[in-house]
């Protein structure tokens, strides 16, 4: 995953899931920080874990921060 590509976590949907995108690529629906970390590892950021996801400035959280998972 190139650091120049933005990681965007969108607002929670009706089921609490949040879409995760890197650049133009949709990675999946996340239902918690562990899911986001897993998507980022698959995209090439091997050191991604829940702590990095919660605190990284590389991730743009829309519609609430890393603690918002309900609509």
PDB file of N, CA, C and O in Angstrom:
ATOM      1  N   UNK A   1       0.839  -1.169   0.000  1.00  0.00           N
ATOM      2  CA  UNK A   1       0.000   0.000   0.000  1.00  0.00           C
ATOM      3  C   UNK A   1       0.880   1.227   0.000  1.00  0.00           C
ATOM      4  O   UNK A   1       1.720   1.378   0.868  1.00  0.00           O
ATOM      5  N   UNK A   2       0.700   2.074  -0.943  1.00  0.00           N
ATOM      6  CA  UNK A   2       1.490   3.296  -1.009  1.00  0.00           C
ATOM      7  C   UNK A   2       0.962   4.309  -0.007  1.00  0.00           C
ATOM      8  O   UNK A   2      -0.233   4.507   0.112  1.00  0.00           O
ATOM      9  N   UNK A   3       1.868   4.941   0.715  1.00  0.00           N
ATOM     10  CA  UNK A   3       1.454   5.892   1.727  1.00  0.00           C
ATOM     11  C   UNK A   3       0.821   7.136   1.116  1.00  0.00           C
ATOM     12  O   UNK A   3       0.166   7.896   1.804  1.00  0.00           O
ATOM     13  N   UNK A   4       1.028   7.359  -0.187  1.00  0.00           N
ATOM     14  CA  UNK A   4       0.437   8.522  -0.842  1.00  0.00           C
ATOM     15  C   UNK A   4      -1.053   8.322  -1.118  1.00  0.00           C
ATOM     16  O   UNK A   4      -1.742   9.271  -1.455  1.00  0.00           O
ATOM     17  N   UNK A   5      -1.542   7.102  -1.001  1.00  0.00           N
ATOM     18  CA  UNK A   5      -2.956   6.836  -1.221  1.00  0.00           C
ATOM     19  C   UNK A   5      -3.703   6.971   0.099  1.00  0.00           C
ATOM     20  O   UNK A   5      -3.330   6.361   1.095  1.00  0.00           O
ATOM     21  N   UNK A   6      -4.772   7.757   0.109  1.00  0.00           N
ATOM     22  CA  UNK A   6      -5.514   7.933   1.357  1.00  0.00           C
ATOM     23  C   UNK A   6      -6.281   6.682   1.752  1.00  0.00           C
ATOM     24  O   UNK A   6      -6.807   5.969   0.904  1.00  0.00           O
ATOM     25  N   UNK A   7      -6.307   6.421   3.043  1.00  0.00           N
ATOM     26  CA  UNK A   7      -7.144   5.367   3.608  1.00  0.00           C
ATOM     27  C   UNK A   7      -8.360   6.081   4.175  1.00  0.00           C
ATOM     28  O   UNK A   7      -8.223   6.970   5.014  1.00  0.00           O
ATOM     29  N   UNK A   8      -9.530   5.713   3.698  1.00  0.00           N
ATOM     30  CA  UNK A   8     -10.750   6.366   4.153  1.00  0.00           C
ATOM     31  C   UNK A   8     -11.676   5.321   4.756  1.00  0.00           C
ATOM     32  O   UNK A   8     -11.938   4.285   4.142  1.00  0.00           O
ATOM     33  N   UNK A   9     -12.138   5.608   5.969  1.00  0.00           N
ATOM     34  CA  UNK A   9     -13.147   4.786   6.622  1.00  0.00           C
ATOM     35  C   UNK A   9     -14.410   5.642   6.672  1.00  0.00           C
ATOM     36  O   UNK A   9     -14.423   6.711   7.279  1.00  0.00           O
ATOM     37  N   UNK A  10     -15.442   5.177   5.996  1.00  0.00           N
ATOM     38  CA  UNK A  10     -16.677   5.939   5.831  1.00  0.00           C
ATOM     39  C   UNK A  10     -17.588   5.798   7.050  1.00  0.00           C
ATOM     40  O   UNK A  10     -17.398   4.910   7.874  1.00  0.00           O
ATOM     41  N   UNK A  11     -18.604   6.670   7.149  1.00  0.00           N
ATOM     42  CA  UNK A  11     -19.531   6.608   8.286  1.00  0.00           C
ATOM     43  C   UNK A  11     -20.223   5.252   8.386  1.00  0.00           C
ATOM     44  O   UNK A  11     -20.388   4.560   7.379  1.00  0.00           O
ATOM     45  N   UNK A  12     -20.649   4.900   9.592  1.00  0.00           N
ATOM     46  CA  UNK A  12     -21.335   3.627   9.785  1.00  0.00           C
ATOM     47  C   UNK A  12     -22.632   3.558   8.986  1.00  0.00           C
ATOM     48  O   UNK A  12     -23.372   4.535   8.891  1.00  0.00           O
ATOM     49  N   UNK A  13     -22.869   2.378   8.431  1.00  0.00           N
ATOM     50  CA  UNK A  13     -24.128   2.115   7.746  1.00  0.00           C
ATOM     51  C   UNK A  13     -25.179   1.669   8.752  1.00  0.00           C
ATOM     52  O   UNK A  13     -24.948   1.658   9.970  1.00  0.00           O
ATOM     53  N   UNK A  14     -26.327   1.277   8.250  1.00  0.00           N
ATOM     54  CA  UNK A  14     -27.434   0.841   9.113  1.00  0.00           C
ATOM     55  C   UNK A  14     -27.039  -0.331  10.012  1.00  0.00           C
ATOM     56  O   UNK A  14     -27.519  -0.447  11.126  1.00  0.00           O
ATOM     57  N   UNK A  15     -26.160  -1.209   9.514  1.00  0.00           N
ATOM     58  CA  UNK A  15     -25.763  -2.385  10.287  1.00  0.00           C
ATOM     59  C   UNK A  15     -24.512  -2.135  11.132  1.00  0.00           C
ATOM     60  O   UNK A  15     -23.997  -3.046  11.769  1.00  0.00           O
ATOM     61  N   UNK A  16     -23.999  -0.894  11.148  1.00  0.00           N
ATOM     62  CA  UNK A  16     -22.822  -0.561  11.934  1.00  0.00           C
ATOM     63  C   UNK A  16     -21.520  -0.743  11.187  1.00  0.00           C
ATOM     64  O   UNK A  16     -20.469  -0.338  11.664  1.00  0.00           O
ATOM     65  N   UNK A  17     -21.566  -1.369  10.015  1.00  0.00           N
ATOM     66  CA  UNK A  17     -20.361  -1.568   9.218  1.00  0.00           C
ATOM     67  C   UNK A  17     -19.926  -0.282   8.539  1.00  0.00           C
ATOM     68  O   UNK A  17     -20.749   0.578   8.213  1.00  0.00           O
ATOM     69  N   UNK A  18     -18.619  -0.159   8.350  1.00  0.00           N
ATOM     70  CA  UNK A  18     -18.060   1.022   7.699  1.00  0.00           C
ATOM     71  C   UNK A  18     -17.246   0.595   6.485  1.00  0.00           C
ATOM     72  O   UNK A  18     -16.399  -0.298   6.580  1.00  0.00           O
ATOM     73  N   UNK A  19     -17.497   1.228   5.333  1.00  0.00           N
ATOM     74  CA  UNK A  19     -16.728   0.928   4.129  1.00  0.00           C
ATOM     75  C   UNK A  19     -15.309   1.422   4.315  1.00  0.00           C
ATOM     76  O   UNK A  19     -15.079   2.481   4.885  1.00  0.00           O
ATOM     77  N   UNK A  20     -14.354   0.657   3.816  1.00  0.00           N
ATOM     78  CA  UNK A  20     -12.937   1.018   3.899  1.00  0.00           C
ATOM     79  C   UNK A  20     -12.380   1.055   2.485  1.00  0.00           C
ATOM     80  O   UNK A  20     -12.563   0.110   1.712  1.00  0.00           O
ATOM     81  N   UNK A  21     -11.702   2.145   2.169  1.00  0.00           N
ATOM     82  CA  UNK A  21     -11.148   2.331   0.835  1.00  0.00           C
ATOM     83  C   UNK A  21      -9.712   2.835   0.949  1.00  0.00           C
ATOM     84  O   UNK A  21      -9.387   3.632   1.814  1.00  0.00           O
ATOM     85  N   UNK A  22      -8.852   2.341   0.044  1.00  0.00           N
ATOM     86  CA  UNK A  22      -7.491   2.860  -0.109  1.00  0.00           C
ATOM     87  C   UNK A  22      -7.389   3.348  -1.545  1.00  0.00           C
ATOM     88  O   UNK A  22      -7.539   2.558  -2.475  1.00  0.00           O
ATOM     89  N   UNK A  23      -7.174   4.646  -1.706  1.00  0.00           N
ATOM     90  CA  UNK A  23      -7.165   5.208  -3.052  1.00  0.00           C
ATOM     91  C   UNK A  23      -8.504   4.944  -3.693  1.00  0.00           C
ATOM     92  O   UNK A  23      -9.544   5.246  -3.129  1.00  0.00           O
ATOM     93  N   UNK A  24      -8.500   4.327  -4.857  1.00  0.00           N
ATOM     94  CA  UNK A  24      -9.739   4.001  -5.574  1.00  0.00           C
ATOM     95  C   UNK A  24     -10.216   2.579  -5.305  1.00  0.00           C
ATOM     96  O   UNK A  24     -11.195   2.132  -5.881  1.00  0.00           O
ATOM     97  N   UNK A  25      -9.534   1.859  -4.424  1.00  0.00           N
ATOM     98  CA  UNK A  25      -9.834   0.444  -4.184  1.00  0.00           C
ATOM     99  C   UNK A  25     -10.663   0.253  -2.918  1.00  0.00           C
ATOM    100  O   UNK A  25     -10.237   0.622  -1.826  1.00  0.00           O
ATOM    101  N   UNK A  26     -11.840  -0.349  -3.084  1.00  0.00           N
ATOM    102  CA  UNK A  26     -12.697  -0.717  -1.965  1.00  0.00           C
ATOM    103  C   UNK A  26     -12.125  -1.981  -1.342  1.00  0.00           C
ATOM    104  O   UNK A  26     -11.926  -2.979  -2.022  1.00  0.00           O
ATOM    105  N   UNK A  27     -11.834  -1.930  -0.044  1.00  0.00           N
ATOM    106  CA  UNK A  27     -11.244  -3.089   0.634  1.00  0.00           C
ATOM    107  C   UNK A  27     -12.277  -3.972   1.308  1.00  0.00           C
ATOM    108  O   UNK A  27     -12.049  -5.163   1.478  1.00  0.00           O
ATOM    109  N   UNK A  28     -13.398  -3.399   1.729  1.00  0.00           N
ATOM    110  CA  UNK A  28     -14.432  -4.194   2.362  1.00  0.00           C
ATOM    111  C   UNK A  28     -15.191  -3.417   3.410  1.00  0.00           C
ATOM    112  O   UNK A  28     -14.985  -2.218   3.594  1.00  0.00           O
ATOM    113  N   UNK A  29     -16.084  -4.131   4.085  1.00  0.00           N
ATOM    114  CA  UNK A  29     -16.868  -3.562   5.178  1.00  0.00           C
ATOM    115  C   UNK A  29     -16.223  -3.965   6.492  1.00  0.00           C
ATOM    116  O   UNK A  29     -16.002  -5.149   6.741  1.00  0.00           O
ATOM    117  N   UNK A  30     -15.936  -2.975   7.316  1.00  0.00           N
ATOM    118  CA  UNK A  30     -15.325  -3.231   8.620  1.00  0.00           C
ATOM    119  C   UNK A  30     -16.387  -3.073   9.706  1.00  0.00           C
ATOM    120  O   UNK A  30     -17.233  -2.188   9.636  1.00  0.00           O
ATOM    121  N   UNK A  31     -16.300  -3.930  10.702  1.00  0.00           N
ATOM    122  CA  UNK A  31     -17.223  -3.876  11.834  1.00  0.00           C
ATOM    123  C   UNK A  31     -16.465  -3.625  13.134  1.00  0.00           C
ATOM    124  O   UNK A  31     -17.019  -3.770  14.222  1.00  0.00           O
ATOM    125  N   UNK A  32     -15.200  -3.255  13.001  1.00  0.00           N
ATOM    126  CA  UNK A  32     -14.360  -2.934  14.148  1.00  0.00           C
ATOM    127  C   UNK A  32     -12.934  -2.670  13.689  1.00  0.00           C
ATOM    128  O   UNK A  32     -12.601  -2.840  12.508  1.00  0.00           O
ATOM    129  N   UNK A  33     -12.100  -2.242  14.617  1.00  0.00           N
ATOM    130  CA  UNK A  33     -10.712  -1.912  14.293  1.00  0.00           C
ATOM    131  C   UNK A  33      -9.938  -3.108  13.760  1.00  0.00           C
ATOM    132  O   UNK A  33      -9.069  -2.958  12.901  1.00  0.00           O
ATOM    133  N   UNK A  34     -10.245  -4.285  14.258  1.00  0.00           N
ATOM    134  CA  UNK A  34      -9.553  -5.492  13.793  1.00  0.00           C
ATOM    135  C   UNK A  34      -9.779  -5.714  12.304  1.00  0.00           C
ATOM    136  O   UNK A  34      -8.856  -6.071  11.576  1.00  0.00           O
ATOM    137  N   UNK A  35     -10.998  -5.458  11.836  1.00  0.00           N
ATOM    138  CA  UNK A  35     -11.286  -5.598  10.404  1.00  0.00           C
ATOM    139  C   UNK A  35     -10.477  -4.603   9.589  1.00  0.00           C
ATOM    140  O   UNK A  35      -9.908  -4.957   8.549  1.00  0.00           O
ATOM    141  N   UNK A  36     -10.424  -3.343  10.038  1.00  0.00           N
ATOM    142  CA  UNK A  36      -9.652  -2.330   9.309  1.00  0.00           C
ATOM    143  C   UNK A  36      -8.186  -2.742   9.255  1.00  0.00           C
ATOM    144  O   UNK A  36      -7.545  -2.683   8.202  1.00  0.00           O
ATOM    145  N   UNK A  37      -7.634  -3.198  10.380  1.00  0.00           N
ATOM    146  CA  UNK A  37      -6.234  -3.634  10.422  1.00  0.00           C
ATOM    147  C   UNK A  37      -6.006  -4.789   9.451  1.00  0.00           C
ATOM    148  O   UNK A  37      -4.999  -4.819   8.734  1.00  0.00           O
ATOM    149  N   UNK A  38      -6.933  -5.729   9.398  1.00  0.00           N
ATOM    150  CA  UNK A  38      -6.806  -6.869   8.494  1.00  0.00           C
ATOM    151  C   UNK A  38      -6.796  -6.407   7.041  1.00  0.00           C
ATOM    152  O   UNK A  38      -5.977  -6.854   6.241  1.00  0.00           O
ATOM    153  N   UNK A  39      -7.688  -5.492   6.683  1.00  0.00           N
ATOM    154  CA  UNK A  39      -7.714  -4.965   5.314  1.00  0.00           C
ATOM    155  C   UNK A  39      -6.393  -4.293   4.971  1.00  0.00           C
ATOM    156  O   UNK A  39      -5.864  -4.469   3.867  1.00  0.00           O
ATOM    157  N   UNK A  40      -5.852  -3.516   5.896  1.00  0.00           N
ATOM    158  CA  UNK A  40      -4.598  -2.813   5.629  1.00  0.00           C
ATOM    159  C   UNK A  40      -3.428  -3.779   5.490  1.00  0.00           C
ATOM    160  O   UNK A  40      -2.547  -3.582   4.660  1.00  0.00           O
ATOM    161  N   UNK A  41      -3.412  -4.841   6.291  1.00  0.00           N
ATOM    162  CA  UNK A  41      -2.354  -5.866   6.145  1.00  0.00           C
ATOM    163  C   UNK A  41      -2.439  -6.510   4.767  1.00  0.00           C
ATOM    164  O   UNK A  41      -1.425  -6.704   4.101  1.00  0.00           O
ATOM    165  N   UNK A  42      -3.647  -6.833   4.330  1.00  0.00           N
ATOM    166  CA  UNK A  42      -3.824  -7.437   3.003  1.00  0.00           C
ATOM    167  C   UNK A  42      -3.405  -6.480   1.891  1.00  0.00           C
ATOM    168  O   UNK A  42      -2.986  -6.910   0.825  1.00  0.00           O
ATOM    169  N   UNK A  43      -3.528  -5.164   2.152  1.00  0.00           N
ATOM    170  CA  UNK A  43      -3.150  -4.158   1.160  1.00  0.00           C
ATOM    171  C   UNK A  43      -1.654  -3.862   1.194  1.00  0.00           C
ATOM    172  O   UNK A  43      -1.170  -3.067   0.394  1.00  0.00           O
ATOM    173  N   UNK A  44      -0.916  -4.498   2.122  1.00  0.00           N
ATOM    174  CA  UNK A  44       0.538  -4.359   2.139  1.00  0.00           C
ATOM    175  C   UNK A  44       1.136  -3.657   3.330  1.00  0.00           C
ATOM    176  O   UNK A  44       2.350  -3.544   3.436  1.00  0.00           O
ATOM    177  N   UNK A  45       0.321  -3.190   4.266  1.00  0.00           N
ATOM    178  CA  UNK A  45       0.833  -2.544   5.465  1.00  0.00           C
ATOM    179  C   UNK A  45       0.909  -3.604   6.558  1.00  0.00           C
ATOM    180  O   UNK A  45       0.041  -3.721   7.419  1.00  0.00           O
ATOM    181  N   UNK A  46       1.972  -4.406   6.502  1.00  0.00           N
ATOM    182  CA  UNK A  46       2.084  -5.599   7.335  1.00  0.00           C
ATOM    183  C   UNK A  46       2.051  -5.325   8.830  1.00  0.00           C
ATOM    184  O   UNK A  46       1.624  -6.163   9.610  1.00  0.00           O
ATOM    185  N   UNK A  47       2.494  -4.137   9.252  1.00  0.00           N
ATOM    186  CA  UNK A  47       2.539  -3.836  10.680  1.00  0.00           C
ATOM    187  C   UNK A  47       1.210  -3.307  11.225  1.00  0.00           C
ATOM    188  O   UNK A  47       1.108  -2.962  12.397  1.00  0.00           O
ATOM    189  N   UNK A  48       0.169  -3.272  10.400  1.00  0.00           N
ATOM    190  CA  UNK A  48      -1.124  -2.748  10.839  1.00  0.00           C
ATOM    191  C   UNK A  48      -1.715  -3.618  11.947  1.00  0.00           C
ATOM    192  O   UNK A  48      -1.770  -4.832  11.845  1.00  0.00           O
ATOM    193  N   UNK A  49      -2.106  -2.960  13.022  1.00  0.00           N
ATOM    194  CA  UNK A  49      -2.817  -3.612  14.109  1.00  0.00           C
ATOM    195  C   UNK A  49      -3.862  -2.632  14.629  1.00  0.00           C
ATOM    196  O   UNK A  49      -3.990  -1.514  14.121  1.00  0.00           O
ATOM    197  N   UNK A  50      -4.618  -3.025  15.634  1.00  0.00           N
ATOM    198  CA  UNK A  50      -5.695  -2.178  16.142  1.00  0.00           C
ATOM    199  C   UNK A  50      -5.163  -0.846  16.664  1.00  0.00           C
ATOM    200  O   UNK A  50      -5.795   0.193  16.458  1.00  0.00           O
ATOM    201  N   UNK A  51      -4.035  -0.845  17.336  1.00  0.00           N
ATOM    202  CA  UNK A  51      -3.472   0.394  17.877  1.00  0.00           C
ATOM    203  C   UNK A  51      -3.079   1.351  16.753  1.00  0.00           C
ATOM    204  O   UNK A  51      -3.370   2.538  16.811  1.00  0.00           O
ATOM    205  N   UNK A  52      -2.428   0.838  15.729  1.00  0.00           N
ATOM    206  CA  UNK A  52      -2.049   1.687  14.597  1.00  0.00           C
ATOM    207  C   UNK A  52      -3.290   2.258  13.920  1.00  0.00           C
ATOM    208  O   UNK A  52      -3.327   3.443  13.603  1.00  0.00           O
ATOM    209  N   UNK A  53      -4.297   1.435  13.736  1.00  0.00           N
ATOM    210  CA  UNK A  53      -5.529   1.891  13.082  1.00  0.00           C
ATOM    211  C   UNK A  53      -6.181   3.005  13.900  1.00  0.00           C
ATOM    212  O   UNK A  53      -6.635   4.004  13.350  1.00  0.00           O
ATOM    213  N   UNK A  54      -6.199   2.868  15.211  1.00  0.00           N
ATOM    214  CA  UNK A  54      -6.864   3.847  16.072  1.00  0.00           C
ATOM    215  C   UNK A  54      -6.116   5.168  16.151  1.00  0.00           C
ATOM    216  O   UNK A  54      -6.732   6.207  16.386  1.00  0.00           O
ATOM    217  N   UNK A  55      -4.806   5.154  15.918  1.00  0.00           N
ATOM    218  CA  UNK A  55      -4.014   6.363  16.147  1.00  0.00           C
ATOM    219  C   UNK A  55      -3.328   6.933  14.913  1.00  0.00           C
ATOM    220  O   UNK A  55      -2.779   8.025  14.978  1.00  0.00           O
ATOM    221  N   UNK A  56      -3.356   6.238  13.812  1.00  0.00           N
ATOM    222  CA  UNK A  56      -2.623   6.659  12.626  1.00  0.00           C
ATOM    223  C   UNK A  56      -3.221   7.893  11.963  1.00  0.00           C
ATOM    224  O   UNK A  56      -4.436   7.976  11.757  1.00  0.00           O
ATOM    225  N   UNK A  57      -2.368   8.816  11.604  1.00  0.00           N
ATOM    226  CA  UNK A  57      -2.784   9.966  10.835  1.00  0.00           C
ATOM    227  C   UNK A  57      -2.981   9.642   9.366  1.00  0.00           C
ATOM    228  O   UNK A  57      -3.415  10.499   8.595  1.00  0.00           O
ATOM    229  N   UNK A  58      -2.658   8.416   8.959  1.00  0.00           N
ATOM    230  CA  UNK A  58      -2.833   7.995   7.567  1.00  0.00           C
ATOM    231  C   UNK A  58      -4.280   7.670   7.235  1.00  0.00           C
ATOM    232  O   UNK A  58      -4.634   7.515   6.076  1.00  0.00           O
ATOM    233  N   UNK A  59      -5.112   7.546   8.273  1.00  0.00           N
ATOM    234  CA  UNK A  59      -6.496   7.133   8.063  1.00  0.00           C
ATOM    235  C   UNK A  59      -7.414   8.333   8.273  1.00  0.00           C
ATOM    236  O   UNK A  59      -7.331   9.021   9.289  1.00  0.00           O
ATOM    237  N   UNK A  60      -8.282   8.554   7.292  1.00  0.00           N
ATOM    238  CA  UNK A  60      -9.288   9.601   7.399  1.00  0.00           C
ATOM    239  C   UNK A  60     -10.597   8.954   7.841  1.00  0.00           C
ATOM    240  O   UNK A  60     -11.148   8.109   7.133  1.00  0.00           O
ATOM    241  N   UNK A  61     -11.048   9.318   9.017  1.00  0.00           N
ATOM    242  CA  UNK A  61     -12.284   8.784   9.577  1.00  0.00           C
ATOM    243  C   UNK A  61     -13.415   9.744   9.257  1.00  0.00           C
ATOM    244  O   UNK A  61     -13.397  10.895   9.690  1.00  0.00           O
ATOM    245  N   UNK A  62     -14.396   9.283   8.532  1.00  0.00           N
ATOM    246  CA  UNK A  62     -15.543  10.118   8.182  1.00  0.00           C
ATOM    247  C   UNK A  62     -16.760   9.654   8.974  1.00  0.00           C
ATOM    248  O   UNK A  62     -17.013   8.470   9.088  1.00  0.00           O
ATOM    249  N   UNK A  63     -17.479  10.601   9.529  1.00  0.00           N
ATOM    250  CA  UNK A  63     -18.694  10.258  10.271  1.00  0.00           C
ATOM    251  C   UNK A  63     -18.418   9.673  11.635  1.00  0.00           C
ATOM    252  O   UNK A  63     -19.212   8.901  12.141  1.00  0.00           O
ATOM    253  N   UNK A  64     -17.314  10.023  12.223  1.00  0.00           N
ATOM    254  CA  UNK A  64     -16.945   9.524  13.550  1.00  0.00           C
ATOM    255  C   UNK A  64     -15.591   8.862  13.511  1.00  0.00           C
ATOM    256  O   UNK A  64     -15.154   8.387  12.470  1.00  0.00           O
ATOM    257  N   UNK A  65     -14.923   8.869  14.633  1.00  0.00           N
ATOM    258  CA  UNK A  65     -13.573   8.315  14.720  1.00  0.00           C
ATOM    259  C   UNK A  65     -13.548   6.814  14.886  1.00  0.00           C
ATOM    260  O   UNK A  65     -14.558   6.130  14.656  1.00  0.00           O
ATOM    261  N   UNK A  66     -12.408   6.286  15.301  1.00  0.00           N
ATOM    262  CA  UNK A  66     -12.217   4.844  15.376  1.00  0.00           C
ATOM    263  C   UNK A  66     -13.079   4.156  16.447  1.00  0.00           C
ATOM    264  O   UNK A  66     -13.157   2.932  16.478  1.00  0.00           O
ATOM    265  N   UNK A  67     -13.745   4.929  17.283  1.00  0.00           N
ATOM    266  CA  UNK A  67     -14.611   4.324  18.298  1.00  0.00           C
ATOM    267  C   UNK A  67     -16.092   4.346  17.907  1.00  0.00           C
ATOM    268  O   UNK A  67     -16.950   3.924  18.675  1.00  0.00           O
ATOM    269  N   UNK A  68     -16.399   4.791  16.696  1.00  0.00           N
ATOM    270  CA  UNK A  68     -17.788   4.909  16.235  1.00  0.00           C
ATOM    271  C   UNK A  68     -18.117   3.769  15.275  1.00  0.00           C
ATOM    272  O   UNK A  68     -17.627   3.747  14.144  1.00  0.00           O
ATOM    273  N   UNK A  69     -18.962   2.838  15.733  1.00  0.00           N
ATOM    274  CA  UNK A  69     -19.320   1.687  14.906  1.00  0.00           C
ATOM    275  C   UNK A  69     -20.820   1.455  14.838  1.00  0.00           C
ATOM    276  O   UNK A  69     -21.270   0.454  14.316  1.00  0.00           O
ATOM    277  N   UNK A  70     -21.627   2.353  15.333  1.00  0.00           N
ATOM    278  CA  UNK A  70     -23.070   2.202  15.251  1.00  0.00           C
ATOM    279  C   UNK A  70     -23.650   3.404  14.545  1.00  0.00           C
ATOM    280  O   UNK A  70     -23.136   4.503  14.656  1.00  0.00           O
ATOM    281  N   UNK A  71     -24.707   3.185  13.802  1.00  0.00           N
ATOM    282  CA  UNK A  71     -25.361   4.264  13.063  1.00  0.00           C
ATOM    283  C   UNK A  71     -26.203   5.093  14.005  1.00  0.00           C
ATOM    284  O   UNK A  71     -26.765   4.669  14.929  1.00  0.00           O
TER     285      UNK A  71
END
